[in-house]
mmCIF file with all atom_site columns, C-alpha atoms in Angstrom:
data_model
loop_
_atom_site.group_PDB
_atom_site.id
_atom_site.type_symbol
_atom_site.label_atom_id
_atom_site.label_alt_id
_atom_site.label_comp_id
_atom_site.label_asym_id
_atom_site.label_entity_id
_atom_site.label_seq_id
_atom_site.pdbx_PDB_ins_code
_atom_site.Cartn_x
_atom_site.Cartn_y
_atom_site.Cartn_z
_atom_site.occupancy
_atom_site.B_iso_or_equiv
_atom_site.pdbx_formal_charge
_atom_site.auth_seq_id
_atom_site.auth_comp_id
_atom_site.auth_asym_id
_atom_site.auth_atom_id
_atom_site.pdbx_PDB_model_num
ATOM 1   C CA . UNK A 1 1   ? -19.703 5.739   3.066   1.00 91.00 ? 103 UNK A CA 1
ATOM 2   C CA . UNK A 1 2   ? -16.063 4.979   3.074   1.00 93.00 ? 104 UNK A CA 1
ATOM 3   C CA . UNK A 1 3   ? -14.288 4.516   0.251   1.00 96.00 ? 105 UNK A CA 1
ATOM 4   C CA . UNK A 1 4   ? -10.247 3.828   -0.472  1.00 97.00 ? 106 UNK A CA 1
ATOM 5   C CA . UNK A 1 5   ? -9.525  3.702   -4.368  1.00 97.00 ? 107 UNK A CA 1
ATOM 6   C CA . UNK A 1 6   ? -6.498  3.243   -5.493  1.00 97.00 ? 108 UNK A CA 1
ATOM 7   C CA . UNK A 1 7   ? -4.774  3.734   -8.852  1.00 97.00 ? 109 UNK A CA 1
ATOM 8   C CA . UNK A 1 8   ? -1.453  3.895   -11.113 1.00 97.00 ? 110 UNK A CA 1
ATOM 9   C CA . UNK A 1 9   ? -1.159  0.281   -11.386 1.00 97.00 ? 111 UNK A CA 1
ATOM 10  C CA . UNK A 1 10  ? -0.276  -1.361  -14.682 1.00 97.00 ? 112 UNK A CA 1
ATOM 11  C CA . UNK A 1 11  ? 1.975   -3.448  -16.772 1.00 98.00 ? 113 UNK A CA 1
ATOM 12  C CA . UNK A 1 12  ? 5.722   -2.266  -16.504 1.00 98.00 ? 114 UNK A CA 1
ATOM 13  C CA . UNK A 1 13  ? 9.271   -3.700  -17.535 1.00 98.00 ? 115 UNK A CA 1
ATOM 14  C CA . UNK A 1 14  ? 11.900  -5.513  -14.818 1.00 98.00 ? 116 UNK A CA 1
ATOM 15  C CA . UNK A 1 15  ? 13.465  -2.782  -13.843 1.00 98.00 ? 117 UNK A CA 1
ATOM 16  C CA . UNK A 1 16  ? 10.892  0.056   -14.057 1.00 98.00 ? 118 UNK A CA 1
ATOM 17  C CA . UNK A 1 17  ? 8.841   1.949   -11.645 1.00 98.00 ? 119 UNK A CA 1
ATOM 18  C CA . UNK A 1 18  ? 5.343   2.473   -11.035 1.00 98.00 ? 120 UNK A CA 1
ATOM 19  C CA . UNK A 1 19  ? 3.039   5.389   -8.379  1.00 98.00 ? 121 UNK A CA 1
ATOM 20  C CA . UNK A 1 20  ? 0.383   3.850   -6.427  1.00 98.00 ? 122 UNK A CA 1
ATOM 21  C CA . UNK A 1 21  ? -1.596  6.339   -5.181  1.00 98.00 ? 123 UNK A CA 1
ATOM 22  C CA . UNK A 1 22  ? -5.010  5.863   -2.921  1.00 98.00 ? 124 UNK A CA 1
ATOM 23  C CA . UNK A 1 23  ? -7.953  8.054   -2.188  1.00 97.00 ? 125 UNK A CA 1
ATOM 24  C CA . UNK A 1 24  ? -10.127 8.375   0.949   1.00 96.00 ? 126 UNK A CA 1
ATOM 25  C CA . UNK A 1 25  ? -13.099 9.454   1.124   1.00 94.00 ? 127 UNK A CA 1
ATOM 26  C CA . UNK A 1 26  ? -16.213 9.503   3.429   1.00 92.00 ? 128 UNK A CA 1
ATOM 27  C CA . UNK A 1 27  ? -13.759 10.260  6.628   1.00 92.00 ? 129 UNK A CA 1
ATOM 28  C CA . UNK A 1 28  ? -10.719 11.355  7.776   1.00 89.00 ? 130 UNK A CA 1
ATOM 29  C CA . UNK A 1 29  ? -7.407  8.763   8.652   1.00 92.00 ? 131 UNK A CA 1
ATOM 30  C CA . UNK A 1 30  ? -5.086  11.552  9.015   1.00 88.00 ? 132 UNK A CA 1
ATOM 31  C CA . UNK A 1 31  ? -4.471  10.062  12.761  1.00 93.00 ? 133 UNK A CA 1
ATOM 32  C CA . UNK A 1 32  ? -4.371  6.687   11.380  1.00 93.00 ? 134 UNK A CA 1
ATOM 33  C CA . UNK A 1 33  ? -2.132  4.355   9.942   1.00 96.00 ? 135 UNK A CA 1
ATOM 34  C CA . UNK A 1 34  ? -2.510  3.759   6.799   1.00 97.00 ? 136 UNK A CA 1
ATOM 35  C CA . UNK A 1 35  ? -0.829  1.169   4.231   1.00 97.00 ? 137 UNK A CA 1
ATOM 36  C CA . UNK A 1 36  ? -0.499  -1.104  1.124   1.00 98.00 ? 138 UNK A CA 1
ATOM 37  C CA . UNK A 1 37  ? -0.631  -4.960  0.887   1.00 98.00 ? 139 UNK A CA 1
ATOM 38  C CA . UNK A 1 38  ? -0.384  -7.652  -2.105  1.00 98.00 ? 140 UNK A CA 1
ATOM 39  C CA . UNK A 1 39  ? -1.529  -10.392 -3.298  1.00 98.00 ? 141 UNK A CA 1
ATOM 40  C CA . UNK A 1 40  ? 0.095   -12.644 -5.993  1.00 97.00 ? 142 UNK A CA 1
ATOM 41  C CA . UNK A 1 41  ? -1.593  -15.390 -7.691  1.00 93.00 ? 143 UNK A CA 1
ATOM 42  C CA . UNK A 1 42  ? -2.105  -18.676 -5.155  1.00 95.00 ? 144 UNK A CA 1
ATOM 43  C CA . UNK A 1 43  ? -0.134  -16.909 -2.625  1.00 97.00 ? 145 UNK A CA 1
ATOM 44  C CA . UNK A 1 44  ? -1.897  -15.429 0.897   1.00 97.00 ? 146 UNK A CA 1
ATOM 45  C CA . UNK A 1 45  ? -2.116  -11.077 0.705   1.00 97.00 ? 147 UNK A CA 1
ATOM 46  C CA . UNK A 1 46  ? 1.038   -10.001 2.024   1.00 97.00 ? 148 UNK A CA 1
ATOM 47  C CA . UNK A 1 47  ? 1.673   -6.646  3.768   1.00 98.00 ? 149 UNK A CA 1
ATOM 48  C CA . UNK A 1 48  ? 4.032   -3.532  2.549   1.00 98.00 ? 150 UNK A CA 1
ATOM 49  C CA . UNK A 1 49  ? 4.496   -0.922  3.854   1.00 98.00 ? 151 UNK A CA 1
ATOM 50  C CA . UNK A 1 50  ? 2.796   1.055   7.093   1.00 98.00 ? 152 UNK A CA 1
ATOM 51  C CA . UNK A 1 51  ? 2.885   4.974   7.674   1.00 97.00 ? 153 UNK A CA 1
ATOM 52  C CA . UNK A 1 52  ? 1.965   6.107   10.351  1.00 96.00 ? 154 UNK A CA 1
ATOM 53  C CA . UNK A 1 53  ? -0.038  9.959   11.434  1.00 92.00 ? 155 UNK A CA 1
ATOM 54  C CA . UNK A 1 54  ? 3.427   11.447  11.882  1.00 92.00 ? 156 UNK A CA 1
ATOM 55  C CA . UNK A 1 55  ? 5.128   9.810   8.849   1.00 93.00 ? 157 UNK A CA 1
ATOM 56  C CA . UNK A 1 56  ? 6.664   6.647   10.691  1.00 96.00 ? 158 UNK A CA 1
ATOM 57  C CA . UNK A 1 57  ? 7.018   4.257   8.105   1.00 98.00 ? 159 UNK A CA 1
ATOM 58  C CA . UNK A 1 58  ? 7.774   -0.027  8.446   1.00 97.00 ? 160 UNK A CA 1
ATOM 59  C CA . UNK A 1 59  ? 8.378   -1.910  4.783   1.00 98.00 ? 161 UNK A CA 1
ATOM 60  C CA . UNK A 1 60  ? 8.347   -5.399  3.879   1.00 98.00 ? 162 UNK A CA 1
ATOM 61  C CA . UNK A 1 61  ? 12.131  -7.012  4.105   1.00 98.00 ? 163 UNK A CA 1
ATOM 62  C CA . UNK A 1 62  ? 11.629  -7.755  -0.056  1.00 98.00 ? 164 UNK A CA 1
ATOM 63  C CA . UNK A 1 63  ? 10.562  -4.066  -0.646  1.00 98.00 ? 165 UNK A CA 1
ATOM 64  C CA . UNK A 1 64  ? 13.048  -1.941  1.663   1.00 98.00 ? 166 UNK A CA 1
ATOM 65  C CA . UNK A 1 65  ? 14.913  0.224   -0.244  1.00 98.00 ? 167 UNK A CA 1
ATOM 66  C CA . UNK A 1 66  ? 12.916  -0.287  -3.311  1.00 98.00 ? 168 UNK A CA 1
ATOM 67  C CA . UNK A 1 67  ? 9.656   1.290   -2.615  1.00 98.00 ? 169 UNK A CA 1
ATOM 68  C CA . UNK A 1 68  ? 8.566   4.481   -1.045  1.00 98.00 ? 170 UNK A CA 1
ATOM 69  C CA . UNK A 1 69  ? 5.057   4.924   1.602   1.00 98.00 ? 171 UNK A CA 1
ATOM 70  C CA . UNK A 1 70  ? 4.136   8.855   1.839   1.00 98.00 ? 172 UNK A CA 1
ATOM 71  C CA . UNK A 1 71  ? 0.804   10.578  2.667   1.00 97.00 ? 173 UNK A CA 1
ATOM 72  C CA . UNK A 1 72  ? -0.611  13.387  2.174   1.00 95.00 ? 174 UNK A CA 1
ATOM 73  C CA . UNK A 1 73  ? -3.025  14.152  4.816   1.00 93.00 ? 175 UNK A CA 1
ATOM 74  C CA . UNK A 1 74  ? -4.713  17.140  2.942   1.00 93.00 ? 176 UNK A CA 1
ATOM 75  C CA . UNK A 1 75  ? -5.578  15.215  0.101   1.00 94.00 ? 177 UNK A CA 1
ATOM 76  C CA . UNK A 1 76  ? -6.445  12.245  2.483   1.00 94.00 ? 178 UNK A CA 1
ATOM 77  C CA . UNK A 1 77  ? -3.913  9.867   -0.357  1.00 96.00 ? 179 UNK A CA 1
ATOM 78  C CA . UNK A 1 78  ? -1.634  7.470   0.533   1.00 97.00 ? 180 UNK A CA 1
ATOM 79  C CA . UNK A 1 79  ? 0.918   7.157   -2.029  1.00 98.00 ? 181 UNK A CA 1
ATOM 80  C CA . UNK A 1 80  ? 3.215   3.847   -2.439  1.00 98.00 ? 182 UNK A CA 1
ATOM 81  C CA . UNK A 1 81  ? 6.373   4.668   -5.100  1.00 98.00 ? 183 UNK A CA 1
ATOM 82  C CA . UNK A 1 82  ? 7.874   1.470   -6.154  1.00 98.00 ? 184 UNK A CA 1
ATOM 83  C CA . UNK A 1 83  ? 11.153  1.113   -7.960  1.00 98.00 ? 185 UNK A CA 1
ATOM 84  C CA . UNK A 1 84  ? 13.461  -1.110  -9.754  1.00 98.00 ? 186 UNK A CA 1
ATOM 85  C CA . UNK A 1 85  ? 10.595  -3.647  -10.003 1.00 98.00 ? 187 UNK A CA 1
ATOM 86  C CA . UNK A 1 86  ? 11.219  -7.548  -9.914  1.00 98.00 ? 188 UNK A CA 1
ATOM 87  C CA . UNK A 1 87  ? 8.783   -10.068 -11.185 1.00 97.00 ? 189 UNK A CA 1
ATOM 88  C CA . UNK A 1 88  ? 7.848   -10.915 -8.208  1.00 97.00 ? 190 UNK A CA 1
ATOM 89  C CA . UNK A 1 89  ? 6.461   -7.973  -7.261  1.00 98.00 ? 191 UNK A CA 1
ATOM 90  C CA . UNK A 1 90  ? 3.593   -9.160  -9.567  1.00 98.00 ? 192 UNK A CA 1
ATOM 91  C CA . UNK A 1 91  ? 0.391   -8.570  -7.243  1.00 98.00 ? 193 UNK A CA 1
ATOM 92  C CA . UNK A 1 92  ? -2.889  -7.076  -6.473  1.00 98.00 ? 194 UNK A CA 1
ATOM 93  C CA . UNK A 1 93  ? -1.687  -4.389  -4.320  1.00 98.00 ? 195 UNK A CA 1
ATOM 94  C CA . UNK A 1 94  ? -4.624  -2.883  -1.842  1.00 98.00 ? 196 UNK A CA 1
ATOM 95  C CA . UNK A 1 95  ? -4.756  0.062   0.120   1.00 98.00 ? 197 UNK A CA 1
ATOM 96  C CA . UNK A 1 96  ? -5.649  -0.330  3.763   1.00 97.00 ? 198 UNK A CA 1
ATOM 97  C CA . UNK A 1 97  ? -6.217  2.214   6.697   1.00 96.00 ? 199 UNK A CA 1
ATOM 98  C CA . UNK A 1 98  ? -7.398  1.921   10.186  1.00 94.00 ? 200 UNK A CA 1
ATOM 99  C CA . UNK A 1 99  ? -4.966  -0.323  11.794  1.00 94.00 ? 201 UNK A CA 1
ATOM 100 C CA . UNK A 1 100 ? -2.769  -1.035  14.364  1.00 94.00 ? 202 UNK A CA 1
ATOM 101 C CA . UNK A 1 101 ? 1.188   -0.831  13.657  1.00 93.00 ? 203 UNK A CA 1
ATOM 102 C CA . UNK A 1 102 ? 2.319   -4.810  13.312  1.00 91.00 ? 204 UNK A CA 1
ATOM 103 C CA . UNK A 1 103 ? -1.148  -6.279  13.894  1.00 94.00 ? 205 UNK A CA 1
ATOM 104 C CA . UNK A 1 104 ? -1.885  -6.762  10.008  1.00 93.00 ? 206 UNK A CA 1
ATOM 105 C CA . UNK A 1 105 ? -5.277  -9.224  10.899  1.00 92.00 ? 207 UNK A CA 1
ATOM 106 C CA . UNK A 1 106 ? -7.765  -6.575  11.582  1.00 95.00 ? 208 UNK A CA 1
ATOM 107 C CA . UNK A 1 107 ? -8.010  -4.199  9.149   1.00 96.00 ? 209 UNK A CA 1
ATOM 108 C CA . UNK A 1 108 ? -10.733 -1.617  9.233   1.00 95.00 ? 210 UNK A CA 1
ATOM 109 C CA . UNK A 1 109 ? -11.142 -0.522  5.175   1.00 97.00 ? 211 UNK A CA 1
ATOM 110 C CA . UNK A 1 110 ? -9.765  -2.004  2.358   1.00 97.00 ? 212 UNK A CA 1
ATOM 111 C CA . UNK A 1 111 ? -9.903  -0.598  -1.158  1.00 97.00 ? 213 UNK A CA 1
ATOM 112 C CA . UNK A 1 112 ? -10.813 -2.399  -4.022  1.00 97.00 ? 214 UNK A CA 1
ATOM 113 C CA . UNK A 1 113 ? -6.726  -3.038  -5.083  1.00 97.00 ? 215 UNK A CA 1
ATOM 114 C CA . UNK A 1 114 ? -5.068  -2.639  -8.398  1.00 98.00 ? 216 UNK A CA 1
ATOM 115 C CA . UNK A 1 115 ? -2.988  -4.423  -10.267 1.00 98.00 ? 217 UNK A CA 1
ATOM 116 C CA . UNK A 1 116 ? 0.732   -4.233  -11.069 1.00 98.00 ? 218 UNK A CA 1
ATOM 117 C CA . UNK A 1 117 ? 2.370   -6.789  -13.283 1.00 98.00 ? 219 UNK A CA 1
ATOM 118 C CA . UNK A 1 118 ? 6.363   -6.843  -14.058 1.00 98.00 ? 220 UNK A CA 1
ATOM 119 C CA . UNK A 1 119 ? 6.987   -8.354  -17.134 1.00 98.00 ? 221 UNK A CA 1
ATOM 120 C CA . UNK A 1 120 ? 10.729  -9.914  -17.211 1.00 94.00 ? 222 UNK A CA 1
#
């Protein structure tokens, strides 16, 4: 069975940062991409950030230069660092792996998500 769990989310001050990190089990994705979406109260879930098997990487306009993607393919983890926090970064963030670069609408597994909430 596949599973993607993610962790590290919590509450944290505008301004702050916060590690999202996500665990695969039940197969390998070290040849594919892998990523991280949101999903903020009455809004639709909103990719990211993408990286790719070689450690290409795509980010959100409203997250570049704020948050980090990195994997690390031994520990099958996807890790998402996210700084100086707004706000509006307020979401269920997910984990997601088994996809193709730009075509966010099929998704192969989806972890459970975790929450982040940036108190202003």
């Amino acid at each position: 069975q596949v599973q993607l769990v993610e962790s590290g989310g919590g509450l944290v001050q505008a301004g702050g940062s916060l590690r999202l990190s996500c665990a695969a089990s039940g197969r390998t994705f070290s040849r594919n991409n892998m990523g991280w979406f949101r999903q903020a109260p009455g809004k639709e879930r909103e990719f990211v950030a993408r990286i790719g098997w070689s450690g290409g990487t795509d980010y959100a306009d409203s997250v570049k230069g704020r948050f980090t993607i990195s994997r690390d393919n031994a520990k099958s983890t996807v890790y998402l660092q996210m700084n100086s926090l707004k706000p509006e970064d307020t979401a269920v963030y997910y984990c997601a792996a088994d996809f193709l670069r730009g075509d966010y609408e099929n998704i192969g597994y989806w972890g459970q998500g975790t929450q982040v909430t940036v108190s202003s």
